[in-house]
mmCIF file of C-alpha atoms in Angstrom:
data_model
loop_
_atom_site.group_PDB
_atom_site.id
_atom_site.type_symbol
_atom_site.label_atom_id
_atom_site.label_comp_id
_atom_site.label_asym_id
_atom_site.label_seq_id
_atom_site.Cartn_x
_atom_site.Cartn_y
_atom_site.Cartn_z
ATOM 1 C CA MET O 1 24.834 -14.903 -4.812
ATOM 2 C CA ARG O 2 21.849 -17.322 -4.316
ATOM 3 C CA THR O 3 23.010 -19.703 -1.413
ATOM 4 C CA ALA O 4 24.274 -15.512 0.637
ATOM 5 C CA TYR O 5 20.293 -14.957 -0.146
ATOM 6 C CA LYS O 6 19.107 -17.793 1.022
ATOM 7 C CA VAL O 7 21.667 -17.804 4.084
ATOM 8 C CA LEU O 8 20.465 -14.036 5.155
ATOM 9 C CA ALA O 9 16.792 -14.955 4.637
ATOM 10 C CA TYR O 10 17.250 -18.069 6.908
ATOM 11 C CA LEU O 11 19.700 -16.195 9.818
ATOM 12 C CA VAL O 12 16.727 -13.037 9.864
ATOM 13 C CA ALA O 13 14.051 -15.744 10.248
ATOM 14 C CA ALA O 14 16.465 -17.386 13.057
ATOM 15 C CA GLU O 15 16.833 -14.268 14.800
ATOM 16 C CA VAL O 16 13.355 -13.829 15.014
ATOM 17 C CA ALA O 17 12.964 -17.127 16.839
ATOM 18 C CA VAL O 18 15.903 -15.882 19.123
ATOM 19 C CA GLN O 19 13.915 -12.673 19.833
ATOM 20 C CA ALA O 20 11.298 -14.610 21.160
ATOM 21 C CA MET O 21 13.002 -16.620 22.967
ATOM 22 C CA VAL O 22 15.377 -14.864 24.710
ATOM 23 C CA MET O 23 11.912 -12.378 25.588
ATOM 24 C CA VAL O 24 10.267 -15.505 27.240
ATOM 25 C CA TRP O 25 13.079 -15.798 29.185
ATOM 26 C CA ALA O 26 13.444 -12.948 30.299
ATOM 27 C CA ILE O 27 9.839 -12.127 31.287
ATOM 28 C CA ALA O 28 10.300 -15.764 33.494
ATOM 29 C CA GLY O 29 12.504 -14.766 35.394
ATOM 30 C CA LEU O 30 10.779 -11.422 36.265
ATOM 31 C CA GLY O 31 7.804 -13.038 37.498
ATOM 32 C CA LYS O 32 9.622 -15.889 39.014
ATOM 33 C CA TRP O 33 12.188 -12.893 40.938
ATOM 34 C CA VAL O 34 8.605 -10.954 41.560
ATOM 35 C CA ALA O 35 7.168 -13.921 42.751
ATOM 36 C CA GLY O 36 10.331 -14.369 45.557
ATOM 37 C CA GLY O 37 9.276 -10.559 46.698
ATOM 38 C CA GLY O 38 11.107 -8.639 43.989
ATOM 39 C CA VAL O 39 9.248 -5.338 43.334
ATOM 40 C CA PHE O 40 9.479 -4.049 39.140
ATOM 41 C CA ASP O 41 9.034 -0.184 39.621
ATOM 42 C CA LYS O 42 10.549 2.624 37.409
ATOM 43 C CA GLY O 43 13.549 2.619 40.023
ATOM 44 C CA VAL O 44 14.641 -0.904 38.661
ATOM 45 C CA MET O 45 14.689 0.430 35.554
ATOM 46 C CA GLU O 46 16.888 3.490 36.046
ATOM 47 C CA SER O 47 19.078 1.486 39.083
ATOM 48 C CA GLU O 48 22.672 0.822 38.198
ATOM 49 C CA GLY O 49 24.849 -1.385 39.316
ATOM 50 C CA SER O 50 23.749 -5.453 38.737
ATOM 51 C CA PRO O 51 20.675 -6.636 37.298
ATOM 52 C CA PRO O 52 17.801 -7.526 39.856
ATOM 53 C CA PHE O 53 17.553 -10.787 38.117
ATOM 54 C CA PRO O 54 19.996 -12.848 35.270
ATOM 55 C CA GLU O 55 17.245 -12.850 33.011
ATOM 56 C CA VAL O 56 17.494 -8.966 32.591
ATOM 57 C CA ALA O 57 20.367 -10.081 29.774
ATOM 58 C CA GLY O 58 17.313 -11.230 27.885
ATOM 59 C CA ILE O 59 16.289 -7.865 27.283
ATOM 60 C CA ILE O 60 19.833 -6.478 26.532
ATOM 61 C CA VAL O 61 19.944 -9.710 23.857
ATOM 62 C CA HIS O 62 16.457 -8.572 22.724
ATOM 63 C CA VAL O 63 17.650 -4.611 22.087
ATOM 64 C CA PHE O 64 20.279 -5.326 20.819
ATOM 65 C CA ASN O 65 18.945 -7.935 18.123
ATOM 66 C CA GLY O 66 16.324 -5.875 17.248
ATOM 67 C CA PHE O 67 18.259 -2.482 16.572
ATOM 68 C CA PHE O 68 21.130 -3.495 15.399
ATOM 69 C CA VAL O 69 21.712 -7.444 14.311
ATOM 70 C CA ILE O 70 18.405 -8.334 12.612
ATOM 71 C CA PRO O 71 18.000 -4.182 10.649
ATOM 72 C CA ALA O 72 21.446 -5.113 9.658
ATOM 73 C CA LEU O 73 20.625 -8.616 8.129
ATOM 74 C CA ALA O 74 17.691 -7.493 6.126
ATOM 75 C CA LEU O 75 19.491 -4.559 4.279
ATOM 76 C CA LEU O 76 22.085 -7.327 3.834
ATOM 77 C CA LEU O 77 19.385 -9.589 2.276
ATOM 78 C CA LEU O 78 17.987 -6.477 -0.050
ATOM 79 C CA ILE O 79 21.864 -5.400 -1.011
ATOM 80 C CA VAL O 80 22.469 -9.186 -2.287
ATOM 81 C CA SER O 81 18.522 -9.220 -4.090
ATOM 82 C CA PHE O 82 19.699 -6.999 -6.746
ATOM 83 C CA PHE O 83 23.167 -9.861 -7.877
ATOM 84 C CA THR O 84 20.516 -12.861 -7.249
ATOM 85 C CA LYS O 85 18.874 -12.695 -10.105
ATOM 86 C CA VAL O 86 15.885 -14.816 -9.028
ATOM 87 C CA ARG O 87 12.767 -13.707 -10.496
ATOM 88 C CA GLY O 88 10.731 -11.832 -7.052
ATOM 89 C CA GLY O 89 13.818 -12.334 -5.259
ATOM 90 C CA ILE O 90 13.910 -8.602 -4.578
ATOM 91 C CA LYS O 91 10.516 -8.596 -4.180
ATOM 92 C CA TRP O 92 10.611 -10.937 -1.242
ATOM 93 C CA ALA O 93 13.721 -9.327 0.214
ATOM 94 C CA VAL O 94 11.807 -5.406 0.593
ATOM 95 C CA ILE O 95 8.877 -6.980 2.008
ATOM 96 C CA VAL O 96 11.192 -8.246 4.780
ATOM 97 C CA PHE O 97 13.321 -5.487 4.805
ATOM 98 C CA VAL O 98 9.935 -3.347 5.121
ATOM 99 C CA LEU O 99 8.449 -5.580 8.129
ATOM 100 C CA VAL O 100 11.826 -5.188 9.932
ATOM 101 C CA ILE O 101 11.530 -1.374 10.069
ATOM 102 C CA VAL O 102 7.920 -2.368 11.001
ATOM 103 C CA GLN O 103 8.508 -4.066 13.737
ATOM 104 C CA GLY O 104 10.804 -1.930 15.223
ATOM 105 C CA LEU O 105 8.602 1.169 15.102
ATOM 106 C CA LEU O 106 6.149 -1.002 16.667
ATOM 107 C CA GLY O 107 8.653 -2.492 19.445
ATOM 108 C CA GLY O 108 9.327 1.638 20.253
ATOM 109 C CA LEU O 109 5.735 2.765 20.175
ATOM 110 C CA GLY O 110 5.212 -0.620 22.743
ATOM 111 C CA HIS O 111 6.563 1.491 25.843
ATOM 112 C CA ASP O 112 4.007 4.642 25.228
ATOM 113 C CA PHE O 113 1.025 2.775 23.329
ATOM 114 C CA THR O 114 0.139 -0.992 24.588
ATOM 115 C CA LEU O 115 -1.521 -2.523 21.386
ATOM 116 C CA ALA O 116 1.765 -1.394 19.291
ATOM 117 C CA GLY O 117 3.354 -4.354 21.684
ATOM 118 C CA ALA O 118 0.391 -6.880 20.761
ATOM 119 C CA LEU O 119 0.985 -6.304 17.065
ATOM 120 C CA HIS O 120 4.565 -5.884 17.518
ATOM 121 C CA GLY O 121 4.795 -9.683 18.388
ATOM 122 C CA LEU O 122 1.570 -10.348 15.715
ATOM 123 C CA ASN O 123 4.112 -8.282 13.178
ATOM 124 C CA ALA O 124 7.220 -10.557 14.036
ATOM 125 C CA LEU O 125 4.913 -13.598 12.720
ATOM 126 C CA ALA O 126 4.042 -12.364 9.976
ATOM 127 C CA LEU O 127 8.666 -11.384 9.489
ATOM 128 C CA PHE O 128 9.385 -15.029 10.493
ATOM 129 C CA ALA O 129 7.043 -16.703 8.049
ATOM 130 C CA THR O 130 8.006 -14.161 5.202
ATOM 131 C CA ALA O 131 12.155 -14.910 6.107
ATOM 132 C CA LEU O 132 11.504 -18.230 5.887
ATOM 133 C CA TYR O 133 9.941 -17.895 2.791
ATOM 134 C CA ALA O 134 11.924 -15.862 0.596
ATOM 135 C CA GLY O 135 14.718 -18.594 1.770
ATOM 136 C CA ARG O 136 12.804 -21.538 0.838
ATOM 137 C CA ARG O 137 11.443 -20.045 -2.688
ATOM 138 C CA LEU O 138 15.381 -20.098 -3.989
ATOM 139 C CA ARG O 139 15.180 -23.868 -3.894
ATOM 140 C CA ALA O 140 12.574 -23.958 -6.447
ATOM 141 C CA ALA O 141 13.002 -20.607 -8.028
ATOM 142 C CA THR O 142 15.271 -20.967 -11.230
ATOM 143 C CA PRO O 143 17.451 -17.537 -12.303
ATOM 144 C CA ALA O 144 15.333 -15.386 -13.986
ATOM 145 C CA ALA O 145 18.237 -14.195 -16.465
ATOM 146 C CA VAL O 146 18.476 -18.062 -17.438
ATOM 147 C CA GLU O 147 16.127 -19.169 -20.410
ATOM 148 C CA GLN O 148 15.013 -22.821 -20.194
ATOM 149 C CA PRO O 149 17.223 -24.631 -23.549
ATOM 150 C CA GLU O 150 13.656 -26.559 -24.411
ATOM 151 C CA ALA O 151 12.123 -23.068 -24.268
ATOM 152 C CA ARG O 152 14.372 -21.480 -26.924
ATOM 153 C CA THR O 153 14.915 -24.057 -29.042
ATOM 154 C CA ALA O 154 10.997 -24.261 -29.511
ATOM 155 C CA ALA O 155 10.899 -20.400 -29.844
ATOM 156 C CA THR O 156 13.676 -20.613 -33.022
ATOM 157 C CA VAL O 157 11.833 -23.002 -35.181
#
């Protein structure tokens, strides 16, 4: 279970990195399309058919990962944390899960309240760092249920 916890924490961090990559890819494609004479307005968003520029796929991946993949990974991390038996494992999994929920809320609010979009980016950095920390801390952590043999012998003497 310790390995599952570590892998899930690292996957959350990796998905946050993917989120940043695909959004920058999409925005770069949008900029190139606009520089070539394309006009991005509400009509483009509502149009059906082929996308106006191929990098629109970055927006689609960002939305799918942000609303489905990352929350699922964070929930699995939280569930696994109850069976990992590492001191602080549950706490850090809860923090990751809460940051994921906040991230989704800020992402949704960013369409109406643009400052939430800036906070969405800042929270992504906090989520990335927290998920990395949650995974890395298992390297030095000892299982909470296992006592050190030296501590037992000293206490019984």
